[in-house]
């Protein structure tokens, strides 16, 4: 299938290499039908916002048919739009309008598991142990007398056991919720089905896929017991030997070498299509050279670089993350990616307002330490300014352009993340970063829905942060994001290379680098530092970033040297 070339695209490198990609979380972006849940027509109606933000592409989190036990990451039919979100025609309309605006569309692919409502899982439950229907999933007999013990000791990433027993006594594996049975990627039917799903969406004109839990599809063939904690962020371990890459031991459910064959095969499918279609791996894999294997020339095009995201407010740590990921990616010839927020982590405007932002916490509750909103937002703006100058592609999460904080006061009965329930409330979960967006300060549900309905309550602080309250306001976070993407494009930031500028980082806490003739300086220390005399200020993360020739704390600048 042939796609129209994107407007004014004369580059020779693929579009995704330095693209700014905006994550839309359909449940919470905009609700056209007023049921309190966002939908595809809502997104289409607000695409001008993305155009004015100057992003190159949007990535849609799942909108497929789903019982929504994990907010759509439990897919019951990979080729249907859930009626909550609209129809296939609504998807086509969205994709076509985005194309007209020069914004490419990336969709989520969830291949590690299906929903328990998927016809395959229903067939597996109805069929006997040992049947072809069961072989599409990971069913095993239990251990102990009568097989009453699970086949191994794996736990679910969301808490609780990783196995559930069915009435005939067998057990099925679910690395996530009990309603998300893991697929068996050794079964050729599973492989063929996803080939077809991928082609289905490529034929509908999508430019790429974000691949969910890309490191999880293949499990160790023996399904051995494992005493580690089954978590996305801590899913791998290192031996600490002489060669940490070679001696690295992945957890038996993650980052098994067999996953790479799947991605080589998918890359062949992408190659049948024009227009530099791409895939980005969501793979919580360490160390960086293991992650870089996912972006070897014949595999995926991108992988999220979470090493940068999990750093704290610490210039040295950020520099280490930059070095480590860039070196690993250069070794395989792939550009890198940058991201500070998504639908699974605490929003960076709040993370940076905590005493220790490195807590890899997936949520903040009312009883937890509350972030300092002012400091958090200042630091978030500064970190984003630095991030958007780094070579590579950058991902933005909806609402960060408004400076939205994490919602920390959500009542227990409003929370929907299965993590909250499965951990018995110990882990409040990720709802706090998923609250519907505020568009209009004075409208019901701040303009999210025409009826004022909202599937999660919006904090009162959203009023001042609504898009219309920031529109055209100098110094607002929204206007800063627009300036950053416009100037990034004009100055070709994101392309080329970078070099540390130690001569401009006079003390601990200062991060300084040059790229495309621009000097970027970020101040994570608690005092101001002199900037080079005569430098021209191109952009500051806050209007008062420079005071008497010095860069103030919690701020960053792009400068042109004399
Ligand atoms: C990915 C998604 C997350 C989901 C999980 C299970 O990590 O980003 O939201 O819960 O996969 O599908």
Coordinates of C-alpha atoms and ligand atoms in Angstrom, one line a residue:
X1 CA 0.0 0.0 0.0
X2 CA 1.2 3.5 -0.8
X3 CA 0.9 6.5 1.5
X4 CA 0.9 10.1 0.5
X5 CA 4.3 11.6 1.5
X6 CA 4.0 13.9 4.5
X7 CA 4.0 17.5 3.6
X8 CA 7.3 19.3 3.2
X9 CA 9.3 16.2 4.2
X10 CA 12.5 16.4 2.2
X11 CA 14.8 14.6 4.6
X12 CA 16.8 11.5 3.8
X13 CA 16.8 10.1 7.3
X14 CA 13.6 8.3 8.2
X15 CA 11.0 10.5 9.8
X16 CA 11.0 8.7 13.1
X17 CA 14.7 9.2 13.8
X18 CA 14.2 12.7 15.3
X19 CA 10.4 12.8 15.6
X20 CA 8.5 14.3 18.5
X21 CA 5.8 11.8 19.2
X22 CA 2.8 12.6 21.4
X23 CA 1.1 9.9 23.3
X24 CA -2.7 10.1 23.3
X25 CA -4.4 8.1 26.0
X26 CA -7.8 7.7 24.5
X27 CA -9.8 7.2 27.7
X28 CA -8.7 10.7 28.9
X29 CA -8.0 12.9 26.0
X30 CA -11.4 14.2 24.9
X31 CA -14.9 12.8 25.2
X32 CA -17.2 13.6 22.3
X33 CA -20.3 11.5 23.3
X34 CA -20.4 12.7 26.9
X35 CA -20.2 9.3 28.7
X36 CA -17.2 10.5 30.7
X37 CA -14.8 8.2 28.8
X38 CA -12.7 9.8 26.0
X39 CA -13.2 8.5 22.4
X40 CA -11.8 8.7 18.9
X41 CA -14.2 11.4 17.6
X42 CA -13.1 13.4 20.7
X43 CA -9.5 13.0 19.7
X44 CA -10.2 14.0 16.1
X45 CA -12.0 17.1 17.3
X46 CA -8.9 18.2 19.2
X47 CA -6.2 17.3 16.6
X48 CA -5.6 21.0 16.0
X49 CA -4.1 21.1 19.4
X50 CA -1.5 18.6 18.4
X51 CA -0.8 20.5 15.1
X52 CA -0.3 23.7 17.1
X53 CA 2.1 21.8 19.4
X54 CA 4.2 21.0 16.4
X55 CA 4.5 17.2 17.0
X56 CA 5.4 14.8 14.2
X57 CA 3.3 11.9 15.2
X58 CA 0.7 10.7 17.7
X59 CA 0.7 7.3 19.4
X60 CA -2.7 6.0 20.5
X61 CA -2.8 3.8 23.5
X62 CA -5.3 0.9 22.9
X63 CA -8.8 1.6 21.7
X64 CA -9.6 -1.9 20.7
X65 CA -12.5 -4.1 21.8
X66 CA -11.8 -4.7 25.5
X67 CA -13.5 -5.3 28.8
X68 CA -11.2 -2.6 30.1
X69 CA -9.8 -4.6 33.1
X70 CA -6.4 -3.0 32.3
X71 CA -7.6 0.2 30.6
X72 CA -7.6 -1.5 27.2
X73 CA -4.3 -3.4 27.5
X74 CA -6.6 -6.4 27.7
X75 CA -7.7 -6.8 24.1
X76 CA -10.6 -9.0 23.2
X77 CA -10.5 -8.3 19.4
X78 CA -7.4 -6.7 17.8
X79 CA -9.3 -5.6 14.7
X80 CA -12.3 -3.9 16.2
X81 CA -12.7 -0.5 17.9
X82 CA -14.4 -0.8 21.3
X83 CA -17.8 0.9 21.0
X84 CA -16.8 3.1 24.0
X85 CA -14.2 4.7 21.7
X86 CA -16.1 4.7 18.4
X87 CA -15.9 2.6 15.3
X88 CA -13.4 1.7 12.6
X89 CA -14.8 4.6 10.5
X90 CA -14.0 6.9 13.4
X91 CA -10.4 5.6 13.4
X92 CA -10.1 6.2 9.7
X93 CA -11.4 9.7 10.1
X94 CA -8.9 10.4 12.8
X95 CA -6.0 8.9 10.9
X96 CA -6.9 10.8 7.7
X97 CA -7.3 14.1 9.5
X98 CA -3.9 13.6 11.3
X99 CA -2.3 12.9 7.9
X100 CA -3.8 16.1 6.5
X101 CA -2.2 17.9 9.4
X102 CA 1.1 16.2 8.7
X103 CA 0.9 14.1 11.9
X104 CA 1.6 10.4 11.6
X105 CA -0.3 7.8 13.5
X106 CA 1.2 5.0 15.6
X107 CA -1.1 2.4 17.3
X108 CA -0.5 0.1 20.3
X109 CA 0.1 -3.6 19.7
X110 CA -0.5 -5.8 22.7
X111 CA 1.1 -9.2 21.8
X112 CA 2.1 -10.6 25.2
X113 CA -1.4 -11.4 26.3
X114 CA -5.0 -11.1 25.2
X115 CA -8.1 -10.4 27.3
X116 CA -9.8 -13.4 28.9
X117 CA -12.8 -12.4 26.7
X118 CA -10.8 -13.0 23.5
X119 CA -12.5 -15.9 21.5
X120 CA -9.2 -17.8 21.7
X121 CA -9.2 -17.8 25.5
X122 CA -12.9 -18.7 25.7
X123 CA -12.2 -21.6 23.3
X124 CA -9.2 -22.6 25.4
X125 CA -11.3 -22.7 28.5
X126 CA -13.9 -24.8 26.8
X127 CA -11.4 -27.2 25.4
X128 CA -9.5 -30.0 27.1
X129 CA -6.0 -30.0 28.5
X130 CA -3.5 -30.7 25.8
X131 CA -5.8 -29.4 23.1
X132 CA -4.7 -27.0 20.3
X133 CA -6.9 -24.3 21.8
X134 CA -5.0 -24.5 25.1
X135 CA -1.7 -24.4 23.3
X136 CA -2.2 -20.8 22.1
X137 CA -1.8 -19.8 25.8
X138 CA 0.5 -21.1 28.6
X139 CA -1.5 -23.8 30.3
X140 CA 0.3 -26.2 32.6
X141 CA -0.6 -28.8 35.2
X142 CA 0.1 -27.8 38.8
X143 CA 2.6 -29.1 41.2
X144 CA 2.1 -31.0 44.5
X145 CA -0.7 -33.4 45.4
X146 CA -3.6 -33.1 42.9
X147 CA -1.7 -30.3 41.1
X148 CA -3.0 -27.9 43.6
X149 CA 0.1 -25.8 43.6
X150 CA 0.9 -23.4 40.7
X151 CA 3.4 -24.7 38.1
X152 CA 6.0 -22.3 39.4
X153 CA 6.4 -19.4 41.8
X154 CA 6.1 -16.5 39.4
X155 CA 4.0 -13.6 40.6
X156 CA 2.0 -11.0 38.6
X157 CA 3.6 -7.7 37.8
X158 CA 0.4 -6.2 39.3
X159 CA 0.8 -8.2 42.5
X160 CA -0.5 -11.6 43.6
X161 CA 0.1 -14.9 41.9
X162 CA 1.1 -15.2 38.2
X163 CA -1.1 -18.4 37.7
X164 CA -4.8 -19.0 38.0
X165 CA -6.4 -22.4 38.1
X166 CA -9.3 -23.4 35.8
X167 CA -12.1 -25.8 36.8
X168 CA -10.5 -28.9 35.3
X169 CA -7.4 -28.3 37.4
X170 CA -4.9 -26.8 34.9
X171 CA -3.3 -23.4 35.5
X172 CA -2.7 -20.6 33.0
X173 CA 0.0 -18.0 33.2
X174 CA -0.8 -14.3 33.4
X175 CA 2.2 -11.9 34.0
X176 CA -0.4 -9.2 34.5
X177 CA -4.0 -9.3 35.6
X178 CA -5.9 -12.6 35.9
X179 CA -7.9 -11.3 32.9
X180 CA -4.8 -11.1 30.7
X181 CA -3.7 -14.6 29.9
X182 CA -0.2 -14.8 28.3
X183 CA 0.0 -16.1 24.7
X184 CA 2.3 -18.9 23.7
X185 CA 4.7 -17.4 21.1
X186 CA 6.0 -20.9 20.2
X187 CA 2.7 -21.6 18.6
X188 CA 2.7 -20.8 14.8
X189 CA -1.0 -19.8 15.0
X190 CA -0.1 -17.0 17.4
X191 CA 2.6 -15.8 15.1
X192 CA 0.4 -15.9 12.0
X193 CA -2.4 -14.1 13.8
X194 CA -0.2 -11.2 14.8
X195 CA 1.2 -11.0 11.2
X196 CA -2.3 -10.5 10.1
X197 CA -3.2 -8.0 12.8
X198 CA -0.1 -6.0 11.9
X199 CA -1.0 -6.0 8.2
X200 CA -4.6 -5.1 9.1
X201 CA -3.4 -1.8 10.7
X202 CA -0.7 -1.1 8.2
X203 CA -3.3 -1.5 5.4
X204 CA -5.4 1.1 7.3
X205 CA -2.6 3.5 7.0
X206 CA -0.9 3.5 10.4
X207 CA 2.8 4.5 10.3
X208 CA 3.9 2.4 13.2
X209 CA 3.3 0.4 16.3
X210 CA 4.2 0.8 19.9
X211 CA 4.8 -2.8 21.1
X212 CA 3.6 -3.5 24.6
X213 CA 5.7 -5.6 26.9
X214 CA 8.1 -6.3 24.0
X215 CA 10.5 -8.1 26.3
X216 CA 7.9 -10.5 27.6
X217 CA 6.7 -12.6 24.7
X218 CA 9.1 -15.5 25.1
X219 CA 9.5 -17.2 28.4
X220 CA 12.3 -19.5 29.5
X221 CA 11.3 -22.9 28.1
X222 CA 11.6 -24.6 31.5
X223 CA 9.4 -22.0 33.3
X224 CA 11.9 -22.3 36.2
X225 CA 11.1 -20.9 39.7
X226 CA 12.5 -17.4 40.2
X227 CA 12.9 -15.6 43.5
X228 CA 13.2 -12.1 42.0
X229 CA 10.3 -9.7 42.1
X230 CA 8.3 -9.8 38.8
X231 CA 8.2 -6.1 37.9
X232 CA 8.5 -4.3 34.7
X233 CA 11.3 -2.0 35.9
X234 CA 13.3 -4.7 37.8
X235 CA 12.7 -7.5 35.3
X236 CA 16.3 -8.3 34.7
X237 CA 19.3 -9.0 37.0
X238 CA 23.0 -8.7 36.5
X239 CA 25.7 -11.0 37.9
X240 CA 28.2 -8.2 38.3
X241 CA 30.9 -10.2 36.6
X242 CA 33.7 -9.0 34.4
X243 CA 31.4 -8.5 31.4
X244 CA 28.0 -7.5 32.7
X245 CA 26.4 -7.8 29.2
X246 CA 27.5 -11.4 28.6
X247 CA 27.0 -12.5 32.2
X248 CA 23.7 -10.8 32.5
X249 CA 21.0 -13.2 33.6
X250 CA 17.5 -12.1 32.6
X251 CA 14.5 -13.0 34.7
X252 CA 13.0 -16.1 33.1
X253 CA 9.9 -14.3 31.9
X254 CA 11.6 -11.3 30.4
X255 CA 14.2 -10.5 27.7
X256 CA 14.8 -14.0 26.5
X257 CA 16.8 -14.2 23.3
X258 CA 13.9 -15.7 21.4
X259 CA 12.0 -12.4 21.3
X260 CA 14.4 -11.1 18.7
X261 CA 13.4 -13.6 16.0
X262 CA 9.8 -12.3 16.3
X263 CA 11.0 -8.7 15.8
X264 CA 13.1 -9.6 12.8
X265 CA 10.1 -11.2 11.3
X266 CA 7.9 -8.1 11.9
X267 CA 10.6 -5.9 10.5
X268 CA 10.3 -7.9 7.2
X269 CA 6.5 -7.2 7.2
X270 CA 7.1 -3.4 7.7
X271 CA 9.5 -3.6 4.8
X272 CA 6.7 -4.7 2.5
X273 CA 5.2 -1.2 3.0
X274 CA 6.5 2.2 2.0
X275 CA 6.8 5.3 4.1
X276 CA 9.3 4.2 6.7
X277 CA 6.8 2.4 8.9
X278 CA 8.2 1.8 12.4
X279 CA 7.9 0.0 15.7
X280 CA 8.9 1.1 19.1
X281 CA 9.6 -1.4 21.9
X282 CA 8.2 -1.0 25.4
X283 CA 10.9 -3.1 26.9
X284 CA 12.0 -2.5 30.5
X285 CA 15.4 -4.1 29.9
X286 CA 18.8 -3.4 31.4
X287 CA 21.7 -2.9 30.9
X288 CA 21.5 -0.5 27.8
X289 CA 23.4 -2.9 25.4
X290 CA 20.7 -5.6 26.1
X291 CA 18.0 -3.0 25.2
X292 CA 19.9 -2.0 22.1
X293 CA 19.5 -5.5 20.7
X294 CA 15.9 -4.6 20.1
X295 CA 16.9 -1.8 17.7
X296 CA 19.5 -3.7 15.7
X297 CA 19.2 -2.9 12.0
X298 CA 16.9 -5.8 11.2
X299 CA 14.6 -5.5 14.3
X300 CA 12.6 -2.6 15.6
X301 CA 13.3 1.0 14.8
X302 CA 13.1 2.4 18.3
X303 CA 12.9 1.3 21.9
X304 CA 11.8 3.5 24.8
X305 CA 14.8 4.6 26.8
X306 CA 13.6 4.4 30.4
X307 CA 17.0 4.8 31.9
X308 CA 16.7 8.6 31.4
X309 CA 13.2 8.6 32.8
X310 CA 14.1 6.9 36.1
X311 CA 17.0 9.3 36.9
X312 CA 16.4 11.8 39.6
X313 CA 16.9 15.5 39.6
X314 CA 20.6 15.0 39.3
X315 CA 22.8 16.2 36.4
X316 CA 25.4 13.5 36.9
X317 CA 22.8 10.7 36.8
X318 CA 21.2 12.2 33.8
X319 CA 24.5 12.5 32.0
X320 CA 25.3 8.8 32.8
X321 CA 21.9 7.8 31.4
X322 CA 22.6 9.8 28.2
X323 CA 26.0 8.3 27.8
X324 CA 25.0 4.8 28.5
X325 CA 22.0 4.7 26.1
X326 CA 23.7 6.7 23.3
X327 CA 26.8 4.5 23.4
X328 CA 24.7 1.3 23.3
X329 CA 22.5 2.6 20.5
X330 CA 25.5 3.9 18.5
X331 CA 27.0 0.4 18.7
X332 CA 24.0 -0.9 16.7
X333 CA 23.6 2.2 14.5
X334 CA 20.2 3.2 15.9
X335 CA 19.1 6.7 17.0
X336 CA 17.8 6.8 20.6
X337 CA 14.6 8.0 22.1
X338 CA 13.8 10.1 25.2
X339 CA 10.8 10.2 27.4
X340 CA 9.9 11.6 30.8
X341 CA 6.3 10.7 31.3
X342 CA 3.7 8.1 30.1
X343 CA 0.5 6.4 31.3
X344 CA 2.4 4.0 33.6
X345 CA 4.6 6.4 35.7
X346 CA 4.1 9.4 38.0
X347 CA 3.9 12.5 35.8
X348 CA 7.3 14.2 35.8
X349 CA 5.9 17.5 37.0
X350 CA 5.1 15.7 40.2
X351 CA 8.0 13.2 40.3
X352 CA 10.5 16.1 40.3
X353 CA 8.6 17.7 43.2
X354 CA 9.4 14.7 45.5
X355 CA 12.4 14.6 47.8
X356 CA 13.6 11.6 45.9
X357 CA 12.2 11.4 42.3
X358 CA 14.0 8.1 41.6
X359 CA 11.4 6.1 43.5
X360 CA 10.1 4.1 40.6
X361 CA 6.7 4.5 42.1
X362 CA 3.7 3.9 39.9
X363 CA 1.5 6.2 41.8
X364 CA 1.1 8.7 44.7
X365 CA -1.7 8.4 47.2
X366 CA -3.2 10.8 49.6
X367 CA -1.2 9.3 52.5
X368 CA 2.1 9.5 50.7
X369 CA 4.6 12.3 50.5
X370 CA 2.9 15.1 48.5
X371 CA 5.0 16.6 45.7
X372 CA 5.9 20.3 45.7
X373 CA 3.9 21.4 42.7
X374 CA 5.9 24.6 42.1
X375 CA 9.3 23.1 42.2
X376 CA 8.1 20.0 40.4
X377 CA 6.8 22.0 37.4
X378 CA 9.9 24.2 37.2
X379 CA 12.1 21.1 37.1
X380 CA 9.9 19.3 34.7
X381 CA 10.1 22.3 32.2
X382 CA 13.8 22.4 32.6
X383 CA 14.3 18.7 32.1
X384 CA 12.0 18.7 29.1
X385 CA 13.9 21.6 27.5
X386 CA 17.2 19.6 27.9
X387 CA 15.6 16.4 26.6
X388 CA 14.2 18.1 23.5
X389 CA 17.7 19.2 22.5
X390 CA 19.2 15.7 22.7
X391 CA 19.8 13.9 19.4
X392 CA 17.1 11.3 18.7
X393 CA 13.3 11.1 18.9
X394 CA 11.3 12.3 21.9
X395 CA 8.0 11.1 23.4
X396 CA 5.6 13.5 25.1
X397 CA 2.6 12.3 27.2
X398 CA -0.7 14.1 26.9
X399 CA -1.1 16.8 29.4
X400 CA 2.6 17.4 30.1
X401 CA 2.4 20.3 27.7
X402 CA -0.1 21.8 30.2
X403 CA 2.2 21.1 33.1
X404 CA -0.3 18.7 34.6
X405 CA 0.6 17.2 38.0
X406 CA -0.2 13.7 39.1
X407 CA -3.6 13.5 40.8
X408 CA -2.7 12.3 44.3
X409 CA -6.1 12.5 46.1
X410 CA -8.2 10.1 44.0
X411 CA -10.7 8.3 46.2
X412 CA -10.2 4.5 46.4
X413 CA -13.6 3.8 44.8
X414 CA -12.6 5.9 41.7
X415 CA -9.4 4.0 41.1
X416 CA -9.5 1.5 38.2
X417 CA -5.9 0.3 37.8
X418 CA -5.8 -3.4 38.6
X419 CA -2.5 -2.8 40.5
X420 CA -4.5 -1.1 43.2
X421 CA -6.8 -4.1 43.7
X422 CA -4.2 -6.8 43.3
X423 CA -1.8 -5.2 45.7
X424 CA -4.6 -4.7 48.2
X425 CA -4.2 -0.9 47.9
X426 CA -0.5 -1.1 48.9
X427 CA 0.3 0.2 45.4
X428 CA -2.1 3.0 44.5
X429 CA -1.5 2.4 40.9
X430 CA -1.3 4.5 37.8
X431 CA -4.7 6.3 37.7
X432 CA -3.1 9.5 39.0
X433 CA -1.4 10.1 35.6
X434 CA -4.5 9.1 33.6
X435 CA -7.0 11.8 34.7
X436 CA -9.0 13.4 31.8
X437 CA -7.4 16.5 30.3
X438 CA -8.6 20.1 31.1
X439 CA -9.3 22.0 27.9
X440 CA -11.5 24.9 29.1
X441 CA -11.2 26.4 32.6
X442 CA -14.8 27.4 32.8
X443 CA -16.6 24.4 31.3
X444 CA -18.0 21.3 33.0
X445 CA -15.2 18.7 33.4
X446 CA -12.9 21.5 32.2
X447 CA -14.1 20.8 28.6
X448 CA -13.2 17.2 28.6
X449 CA -16.8 16.1 27.9
X450 CA -19.9 18.0 27.0
X451 CA -21.9 16.6 29.9
X452 CA -19.3 17.2 32.6
X453 CA -18.8 13.5 33.1
X454 CA -15.3 12.2 33.7
X455 CA -14.3 8.6 34.4
X456 CA -11.8 9.9 37.0
X457 CA -12.4 13.1 39.0
X458 CA -10.2 16.0 38.0
X459 CA -8.4 18.0 40.7
X460 CA -9.4 21.6 41.2
X461 CA -5.8 22.6 40.2
X462 CA -6.7 21.6 36.6
X463 CA -8.7 24.8 36.2
X464 CA -5.7 27.1 36.0
X465 CA -3.9 24.6 33.8
X466 CA -6.6 24.2 31.2
X467 CA -5.4 24.7 27.7
X468 CA -7.5 27.8 27.1
X469 CA -6.2 29.4 30.3
X470 CA -2.6 29.0 28.9
X471 CA -3.4 29.8 25.2
X472 CA -1.3 32.8 24.2
X473 CA -0.1 33.5 27.7
X474 CA 3.7 34.2 27.6
X475 CA 5.6 31.9 29.9
X476 CA 2.8 29.4 30.2
X477 CA 3.8 25.7 29.9
X478 CA 1.7 25.3 26.8
X479 CA 3.5 28.2 25.0
X480 CA 6.9 26.9 26.2
X481 CA 6.1 23.5 24.5
X482 CA 5.1 25.2 21.3
X483 CA 8.3 27.3 21.4
X484 CA 10.4 24.2 22.1
X485 CA 9.1 22.1 19.2
X486 CA 9.2 25.1 16.8
X487 CA 12.8 26.0 17.7
X488 CA 13.8 22.4 17.8
X489 CA 12.7 22.0 14.2
X490 CA 14.2 25.3 13.1
X491 CA 17.6 24.5 14.7
X492 CA 17.6 20.9 13.6
X493 CA 17.9 19.8 17.2
X494 CA 17.2 16.0 17.6
X495 CA 19.4 15.4 14.5
X496 CA 23.2 15.1 14.5
X497 CA 25.3 14.5 17.5
X498 CA 26.0 16.1 20.9
X499 CA 29.1 16.7 23.0
X500 CA 29.4 17.4 26.7
X501 CA 30.6 21.0 27.3
X502 CA 32.5 20.5 30.6
X503 CA 33.9 24.0 30.3
X504 CA 30.4 25.3 30.8
X505 CA 29.5 22.9 33.7
X506 CA 31.7 24.5 36.4
X507 CA 30.2 22.5 39.3
X508 CA 28.3 19.5 40.3
X509 CA 24.7 19.7 39.4
X510 CA 25.2 21.4 36.0
X511 CA 24.6 19.5 32.8
X512 CA 26.0 21.2 29.7
X513 CA 26.2 20.0 26.2
X514 CA 26.4 21.4 22.7
X515 CA 24.4 20.2 19.7
X516 CA 23.8 21.8 16.3
X517 CA 25.7 24.9 17.4
X518 CA 23.4 25.3 20.5
X519 CA 24.7 25.2 24.1
X520 CA 22.2 23.6 26.4
X521 CA 22.7 24.1 30.2
X522 CA 20.5 22.6 32.9
X523 CA 20.9 23.6 36.6
X524 CA 20.0 20.9 39.1
X525 CA 22.1 22.5 41.9
X526 CA 20.7 24.7 44.6
X527 CA 22.6 27.9 43.5
X528 CA 22.9 30.0 40.4
X529 CA 25.8 29.6 38.0
X530 CA 27.4 32.1 35.7
X531 CA 26.7 31.5 32.0
X532 CA 29.3 32.3 29.2
X533 CA 29.5 36.0 28.6
X534 CA 27.9 37.3 25.4
X535 CA 25.8 34.1 24.8
X536 CA 22.5 34.8 23.1
X537 CA 19.5 33.3 24.9
X538 CA 17.4 31.2 22.5
X539 CA 15.0 29.8 24.9
X540 CA 14.7 29.4 28.7
X541 CA 12.6 26.9 30.6
X542 CA 11.1 29.7 32.6
X543 CA 11.0 33.5 31.9
X544 CA 13.4 34.2 34.8
X545 CA 15.9 31.4 34.0
X546 CA 18.7 33.9 33.8
X547 CA 19.4 36.4 36.6
X548 CA 22.3 38.8 36.2
X549 CA 24.0 36.5 33.7
X550 CA 23.6 33.4 35.8
X551 CA 21.4 30.4 35.3
X552 CA 19.1 30.1 38.4
X553 CA 18.4 26.7 40.1
X554 CA 15.8 24.4 38.6
X555 CA 16.1 26.0 35.1
X556 CA 17.6 25.3 31.7
X557 CA 18.5 27.3 28.7
X558 CA 19.3 26.9 25.0
X559 CA 22.1 29.4 24.1
X560 CA 23.9 30.5 21.0
X561 CA 27.6 31.1 21.8
X562 CA 29.2 34.4 20.6
Ligands
LIG1 C1 2.4 -2.1 29.4 C2 1.4 -1.0 29.4 C3 0.7 -1.0 30.7 C4 -0.1 -2.3 30.9 C5 0.9 -3.4 30.7 C6 0.2 -4.7 30.5 O1 3.3 -1.9 30.4 O2 2.1 0.2 29.2 O3 -0.2 0.1 30.8 O4 -0.7 -2.4 32.1 O5 1.7 -3.3 29.6 O6 -0.4 -4.8 29.2

